[in-house]
Amino acid sequence: NHRIQRWVPGAAAGETVAGGKGKGDALNQLACPFGLVIDSTGALLIADRDNHRIQRWAPGAEAGETVAGGKGKGDALCQLFNPVDVVIDSAGALLIAD
């Protein structure tokens, strides 16, 4: 479904907190999201695998912003190729499994 769902314990249904607008590369879409991490502001950082980028979605946002990659797939230092996970180190830098 190319989305991130939030399920509250005991809830009958989840809520879409990122993506959910079909597979695509617009800022309000994801394409095969894999790993994610929540930063200190509550924003989601999502490994958007098929778009070769990391998307940051602020709480309540209608769209994300590209914070890494997003320049097509490749092996240049400004590109990613099917990232599957992202974590934040103690200095706030992103570590991306690419």
PDB file of C-alpha atoms in Angstrom, residues 9-55:
ATOM      1  CA  PRO A   9      -2.959  -0.593  21.033  1.00  0.00           C
ATOM      2  CA  GLY A  10      -6.548  -1.845  21.093  1.00  0.00           C
ATOM      3  CA  ALA A  11      -7.588   0.102  18.004  1.00  0.00           C
ATOM      4  CA  ALA A  12      -9.772  -1.567  15.379  1.00  0.00           C
ATOM      5  CA  ALA A  13      -7.970   0.232  12.546  1.00  0.00           C
ATOM      6  CA  GLY A  14      -4.765   2.115  11.888  1.00  0.00           C
ATOM      7  CA  GLU A  15      -4.193   5.604  10.577  1.00  0.00           C
ATOM      8  CA  THR A  16      -1.968   6.548   7.662  1.00  0.00           C
ATOM      9  CA  VAL A  17       0.843   8.826   8.838  1.00  0.00           C
ATOM     10  CA  ALA A  18       2.954   8.853   5.639  1.00  0.00           C
ATOM     11  CA  GLY A  19       2.242   8.001   2.023  1.00  0.00           C
ATOM     12  CA  GLY A  20      -1.027   6.291   1.209  1.00  0.00           C
ATOM     13  CA  LYS A  21      -1.508   8.130  -2.090  1.00  0.00           C
ATOM     14  CA  GLY A  22      -0.518   5.147  -4.227  1.00  0.00           C
ATOM     15  CA  LYS A  23       2.957   4.168  -5.350  1.00  0.00           C
ATOM     16  CA  GLY A  24       4.865   7.117  -6.776  1.00  0.00           C
ATOM     17  CA  ASP A  25       7.669   9.611  -6.434  1.00  0.00           C
ATOM     18  CA  ALA A  26       5.737  12.768  -5.482  1.00  0.00           C
ATOM     19  CA  LEU A  27       6.515  14.182  -2.040  1.00  0.00           C
ATOM     20  CA  ASN A  28       3.200  12.835  -0.724  1.00  0.00           C
ATOM     21  CA  GLN A  29       3.905   9.316  -2.010  1.00  0.00           C
ATOM     22  CA  LEU A  30       6.162   6.397  -1.133  1.00  0.00           C
ATOM     23  CA  ALA A  31       7.305   3.426  -3.193  1.00  0.00           C
ATOM     24  CA  CYS A  32       8.027   0.309  -1.141  1.00  0.00           C
ATOM     25  CA  PRO A  33       8.960   1.904   2.186  1.00  0.00           C
ATOM     26  CA  PHE A  34      11.242  -0.251   4.327  1.00  0.00           C
ATOM     27  CA  GLY A  35      12.972   0.817   7.551  1.00  0.00           C
ATOM     28  CA  LEU A  36      12.175   3.919   9.519  1.00  0.00           C
ATOM     29  CA  VAL A  37      13.252   5.792  12.604  1.00  0.00           C
ATOM     30  CA  ILE A  38      11.620   8.568  14.620  1.00  0.00           C
ATOM     31  CA  ASP A  39      13.763  11.647  15.263  1.00  0.00           C
ATOM     32  CA  SER A  40      13.766  13.876  18.357  1.00  0.00           C
ATOM     33  CA  THR A  41      10.972  16.056  16.917  1.00  0.00           C
ATOM     34  CA  GLY A  42       8.688  13.076  16.305  1.00  0.00           C
ATOM     35  CA  ALA A  43       9.248  13.145  12.540  1.00  0.00           C
ATOM     36  CA  LEU A  44       9.535   9.864  10.664  1.00  0.00           C
ATOM     37  CA  LEU A  45      12.627   9.219   8.565  1.00  0.00           C
ATOM     38  CA  ILE A  46      11.657   6.568   6.022  1.00  0.00           C
ATOM     39  CA  ALA A  47      13.830   4.487   3.712  1.00  0.00           C
ATOM     40  CA  ASP A  48      11.760   4.931   0.530  1.00  0.00           C
ATOM     41  CA  ARG A  49      13.387   2.015  -1.292  1.00  0.00           C
ATOM     42  CA  ASP A  50      12.083   2.201  -4.841  1.00  0.00           C
ATOM     43  CA  ASN A  51      12.487   5.991  -4.957  1.00  0.00           C
ATOM     44  CA  HIS A  52      16.112   5.686  -3.799  1.00  0.00           C
ATOM     45  CA  ARG A  53      15.667   8.337  -1.118  1.00  0.00           C
ATOM     46  CA  ILE A  54      15.117   9.012   2.581  1.00  0.00           C
ATOM     47  CA  GLN A  55      11.924  10.949   3.301  1.00  0.00           C
TER      48      GLN A  55
END
